[in-house]
Every structure is written in structure tokens, then in C-alpha cells.
Coordinates of C-alpha atoms in Angstrom, one line a residue:
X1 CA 96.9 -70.6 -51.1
X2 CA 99.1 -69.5 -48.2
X3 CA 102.8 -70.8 -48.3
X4 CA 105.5 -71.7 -45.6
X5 CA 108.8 -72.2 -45.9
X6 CA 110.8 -74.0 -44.0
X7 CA 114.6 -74.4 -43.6
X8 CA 115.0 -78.0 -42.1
X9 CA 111.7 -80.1 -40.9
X10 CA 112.3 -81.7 -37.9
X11 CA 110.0 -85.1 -37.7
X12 CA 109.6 -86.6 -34.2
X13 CA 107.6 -88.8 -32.3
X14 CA 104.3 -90.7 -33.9
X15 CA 104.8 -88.1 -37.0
X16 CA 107.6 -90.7 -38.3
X17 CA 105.8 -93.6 -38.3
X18 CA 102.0 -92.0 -39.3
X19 CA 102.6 -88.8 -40.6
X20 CA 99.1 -88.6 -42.1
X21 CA 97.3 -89.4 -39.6
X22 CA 99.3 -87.7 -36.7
X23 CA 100.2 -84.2 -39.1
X24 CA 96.7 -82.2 -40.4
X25 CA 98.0 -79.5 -42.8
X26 CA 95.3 -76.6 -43.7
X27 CA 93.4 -77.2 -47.3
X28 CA 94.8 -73.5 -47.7
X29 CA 98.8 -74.1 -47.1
X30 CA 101.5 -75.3 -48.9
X31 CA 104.6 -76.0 -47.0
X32 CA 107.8 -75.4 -48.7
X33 CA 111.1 -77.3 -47.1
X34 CA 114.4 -77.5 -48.2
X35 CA 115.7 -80.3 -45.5
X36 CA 114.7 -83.0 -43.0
X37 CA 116.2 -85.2 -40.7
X38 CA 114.0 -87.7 -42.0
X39 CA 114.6 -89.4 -46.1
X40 CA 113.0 -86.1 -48.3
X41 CA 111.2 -88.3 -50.1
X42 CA 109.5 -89.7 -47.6
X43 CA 107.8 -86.3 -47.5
X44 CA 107.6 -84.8 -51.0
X45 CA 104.2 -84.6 -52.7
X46 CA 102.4 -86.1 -49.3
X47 CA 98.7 -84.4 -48.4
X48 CA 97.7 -84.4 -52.0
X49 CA 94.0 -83.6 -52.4
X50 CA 92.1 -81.8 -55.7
X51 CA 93.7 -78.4 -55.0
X52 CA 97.7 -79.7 -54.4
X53 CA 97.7 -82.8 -56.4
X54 CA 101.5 -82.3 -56.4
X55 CA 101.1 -82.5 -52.2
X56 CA 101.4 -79.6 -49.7
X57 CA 104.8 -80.5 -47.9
X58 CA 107.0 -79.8 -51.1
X59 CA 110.5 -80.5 -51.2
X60 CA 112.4 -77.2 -52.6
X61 CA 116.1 -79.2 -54.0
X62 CA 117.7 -76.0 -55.2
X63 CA 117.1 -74.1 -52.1
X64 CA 120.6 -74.1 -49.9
X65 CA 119.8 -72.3 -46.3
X66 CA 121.8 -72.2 -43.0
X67 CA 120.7 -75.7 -41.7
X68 CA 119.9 -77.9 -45.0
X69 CA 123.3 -77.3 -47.1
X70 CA 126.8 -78.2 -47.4
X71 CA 130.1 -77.1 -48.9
X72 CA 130.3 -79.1 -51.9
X73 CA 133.7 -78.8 -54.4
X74 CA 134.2 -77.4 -57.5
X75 CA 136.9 -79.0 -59.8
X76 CA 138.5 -75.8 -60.3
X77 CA 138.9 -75.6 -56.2
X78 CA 136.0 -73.2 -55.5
X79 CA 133.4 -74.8 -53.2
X80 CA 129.3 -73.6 -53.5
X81 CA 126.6 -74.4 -50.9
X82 CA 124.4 -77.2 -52.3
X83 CA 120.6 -78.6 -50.6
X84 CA 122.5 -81.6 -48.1
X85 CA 119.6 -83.7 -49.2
X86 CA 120.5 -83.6 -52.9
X87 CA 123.8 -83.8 -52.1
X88 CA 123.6 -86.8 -50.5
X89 CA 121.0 -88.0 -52.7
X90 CA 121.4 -91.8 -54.1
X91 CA 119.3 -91.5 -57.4
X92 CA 119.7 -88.0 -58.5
X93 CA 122.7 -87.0 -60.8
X94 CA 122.4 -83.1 -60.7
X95 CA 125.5 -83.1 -63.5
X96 CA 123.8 -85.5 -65.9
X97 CA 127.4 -87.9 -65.7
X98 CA 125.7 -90.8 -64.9
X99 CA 126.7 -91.1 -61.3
X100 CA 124.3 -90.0 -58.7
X101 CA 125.2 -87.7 -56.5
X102 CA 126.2 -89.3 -53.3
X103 CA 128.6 -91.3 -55.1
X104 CA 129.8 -88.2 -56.9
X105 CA 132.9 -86.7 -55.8
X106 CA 131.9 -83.8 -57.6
X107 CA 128.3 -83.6 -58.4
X108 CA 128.2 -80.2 -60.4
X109 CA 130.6 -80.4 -62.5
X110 CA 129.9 -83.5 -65.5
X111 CA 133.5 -82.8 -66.6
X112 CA 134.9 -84.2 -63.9
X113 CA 135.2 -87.4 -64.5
X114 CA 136.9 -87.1 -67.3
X115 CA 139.0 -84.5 -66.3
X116 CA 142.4 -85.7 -66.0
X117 CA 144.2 -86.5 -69.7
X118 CA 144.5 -90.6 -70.1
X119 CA 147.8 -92.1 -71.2
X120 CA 148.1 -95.3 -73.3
X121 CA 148.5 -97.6 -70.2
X122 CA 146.4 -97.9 -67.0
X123 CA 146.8 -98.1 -63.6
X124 CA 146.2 -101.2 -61.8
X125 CA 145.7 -99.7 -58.5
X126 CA 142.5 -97.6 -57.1
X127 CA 143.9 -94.4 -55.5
X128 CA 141.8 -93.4 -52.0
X129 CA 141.8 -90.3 -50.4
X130 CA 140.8 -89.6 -46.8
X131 CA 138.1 -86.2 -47.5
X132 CA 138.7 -84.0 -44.8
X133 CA 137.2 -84.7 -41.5
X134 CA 134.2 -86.1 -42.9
X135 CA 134.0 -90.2 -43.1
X136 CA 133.8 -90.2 -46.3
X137 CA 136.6 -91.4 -48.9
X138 CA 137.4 -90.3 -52.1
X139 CA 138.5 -93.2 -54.6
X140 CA 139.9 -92.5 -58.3
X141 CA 141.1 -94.7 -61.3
X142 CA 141.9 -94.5 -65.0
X143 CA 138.8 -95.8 -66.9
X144 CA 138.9 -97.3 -70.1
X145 CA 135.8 -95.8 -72.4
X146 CA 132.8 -98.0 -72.5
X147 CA 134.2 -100.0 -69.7
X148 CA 131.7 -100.7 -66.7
X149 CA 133.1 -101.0 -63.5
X150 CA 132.1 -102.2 -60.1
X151 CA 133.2 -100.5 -56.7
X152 CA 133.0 -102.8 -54.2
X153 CA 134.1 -102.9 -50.1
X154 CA 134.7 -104.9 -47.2
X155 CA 135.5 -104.0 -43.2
X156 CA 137.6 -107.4 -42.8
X157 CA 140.1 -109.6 -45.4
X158 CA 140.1 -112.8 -43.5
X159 CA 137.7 -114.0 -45.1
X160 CA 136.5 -110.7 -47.3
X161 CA 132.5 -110.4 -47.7
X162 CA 132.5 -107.7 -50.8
X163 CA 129.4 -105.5 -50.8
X164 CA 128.2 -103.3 -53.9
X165 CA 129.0 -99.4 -53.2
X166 CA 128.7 -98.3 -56.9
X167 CA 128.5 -99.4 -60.6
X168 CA 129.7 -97.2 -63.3
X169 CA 130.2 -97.1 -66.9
X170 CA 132.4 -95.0 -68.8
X171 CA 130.6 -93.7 -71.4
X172 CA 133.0 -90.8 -72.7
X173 CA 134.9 -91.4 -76.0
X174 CA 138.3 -91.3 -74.8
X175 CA 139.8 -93.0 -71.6
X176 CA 139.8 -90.8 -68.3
X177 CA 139.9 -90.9 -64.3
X178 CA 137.0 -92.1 -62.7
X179 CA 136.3 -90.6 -59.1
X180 CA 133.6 -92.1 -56.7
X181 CA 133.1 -90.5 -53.3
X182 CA 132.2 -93.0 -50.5
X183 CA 129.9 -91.6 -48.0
X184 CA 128.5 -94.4 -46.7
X185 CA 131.5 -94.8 -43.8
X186 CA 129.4 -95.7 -40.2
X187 CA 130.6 -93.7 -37.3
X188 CA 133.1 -96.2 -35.4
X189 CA 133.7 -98.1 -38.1
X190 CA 138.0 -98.2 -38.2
X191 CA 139.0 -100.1 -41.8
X192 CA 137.6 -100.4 -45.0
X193 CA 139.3 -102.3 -48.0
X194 CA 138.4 -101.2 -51.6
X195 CA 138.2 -103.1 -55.2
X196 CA 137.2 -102.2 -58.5
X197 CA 136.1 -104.6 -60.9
X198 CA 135.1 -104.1 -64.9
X199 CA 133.3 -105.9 -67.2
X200 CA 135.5 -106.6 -70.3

């Protein structure tokens, strides 16, 4: 077989909303991508047959090129080029820490979250960070172990309509702060309250 790789896959047009019938792909080529401006798996293991069971348009995660990566941070200040689709992804944890990347303010480094010593007493507050340009915010707490907390938002306090952002459980042995990175921030949108519940 024959293989292509591609960078970022541009979908337009009646490809997003038939791919298989408007996209023939040769039963002697595999395409390779590492981004698309459609969701990747959307695309991942499609035109299957006896040859490709695992599909010819293959999604390559680890692969980090000029159009389909960002600048992600290390926790000892060094940022790396990581595949913008795993970055961003919302059921992949690439650290194994139980948080999936997109909420992850740091999604290669497991340590992380528990990074920062604990004391005996905890912080009632949620500290939140504006991260760079980007609409995204950074939001950090101490966490008690084997507590599960619940990040929640709203655009407007009068009245508030709390939506789910993230869950997650602290499952280290000692306490430790917790750091969730919101990207879900729409363009235009000018306020957004925070809260953080647990279950005792």
C-alpha cells in the first residue's frame, strides 16, 4: 500500500456532511493526518474494507507539524509542541492523571496536579488565571485526597444557571492543588463566574 501524509485535512463542502459518499479513497492508499478542522474522530478508522480494517484516513496523535500543533506547558516552565487535536481532546488523558486533556492545564506532566506541597488547612476560594491571550482560564485549588469535585460555570449571577465544565477526583494519597484549564470560553463572550463543589 501507498501512504500519504498529511499535515492538517481541510473538510469542506458535501464532504462534511457525506464523506463516504462524496470522498473515494484508492483500495491502494492509506492517508496518514495529524489535524482537521473538522472533530478527528469523525475521520479516524473511516473507508475500512478487508485490506485497512483499521480505515485508510488514519489519525497520527503523536505527530506535531507546522499547522496541527500547539505550545503546550511543562511544569518546570519549558513548553513542547503537542498534536492541537489531542491537546484539545475531551476524552484522552495523555498523562494517565485522570483528567483529560482539554481540561488539563498541563497534560504531560501526571505530577502536576499534585505538585504544590498541602498544608493542614484548605483554601475556600478557587484561584483563576487569565492564560495568555488565549480564552482560556486556568483555575486551581487545594484538594483534599479522595475528594471528588465539581467545576461548574455560569455567564450571569442574577439568577445563575450552573453548567458542568469538569468532574474530578483526587485520587493521590496526600492532599494537593488541583488545576483545571477552561477552554471552552466562546469568542465574545465577556464574564464567566466559577464554583467548585465536592462530594464529602
Amino acid at each position: 500500500n501507498n501512504a500519504l501524509y498529511v499535515d492538517f485535512l481541510e473538510i469542506r463542502g458535501a464532504l462534511t456532511n457525506d464523506l463516504q459518499s462524496a470522498l473515494s479513497i484508492d483500495n491502494n492508499l492509506v492517508i496518514y493526518f495529524a489535524g482537521a478542522n473538522v472533530p478527528v474522530d469523525t475521520l479516524d478508522g473511516q473507508f475500512g474494507d478487508a485490506q485497512q480494517p483499521g480505515g485508510r484516513l488514519r489519525w497520527i496523535r503523536d505527530f506535531a507539524g507546522p499547522n496541527s500543533s500547539v505550545d503546550v506547558l511543562l511544569l518546570n516552565g519549558q513548553t513542547v509542541k503537542m498534536n492541537r487535536d489531542l491537546r484539545f481532546s475531551t476524552t484522552i488523558d495523555t498523562d494517565g492523571d485522570g483528567v483529560a486533556n482539554a481540561y488539563d492545564f498541563y497534560p504531560l506532566d501526571s505530577a502536576a496536579w499534585n505538585s504544590v506541597p498541602s498544608t493542614n488547612s484548605f483554601w475556600t476560594s478557587v484561584s483563576v488565571t487569565n492564560v495568555g491571550s488565549a480564552a482560556a482560564v486556568s483555575l486551581s485549588w487545594n484538594a483534599a485526597s479522595g475528594t471528588r469535585y465539581h467545576v461548574e460555570y455560569t455567564t450571569n449571577l442574577a439568577p445563575p444557571n450552573w453548567q458542568a465544565l469538569s468532574d474530578y477526583t483526587n485520587v493521590a494519597l496526600t492532599n494537593g492543588v488541583i488545576r483545571i484549564l477552561d477552554t471552552s470560553i466562546p469568542p465574545g463572550e465577556i464574564q464567566r463566574y466559577y464554583r467548585v463543589r465536592y462530594d464529602r
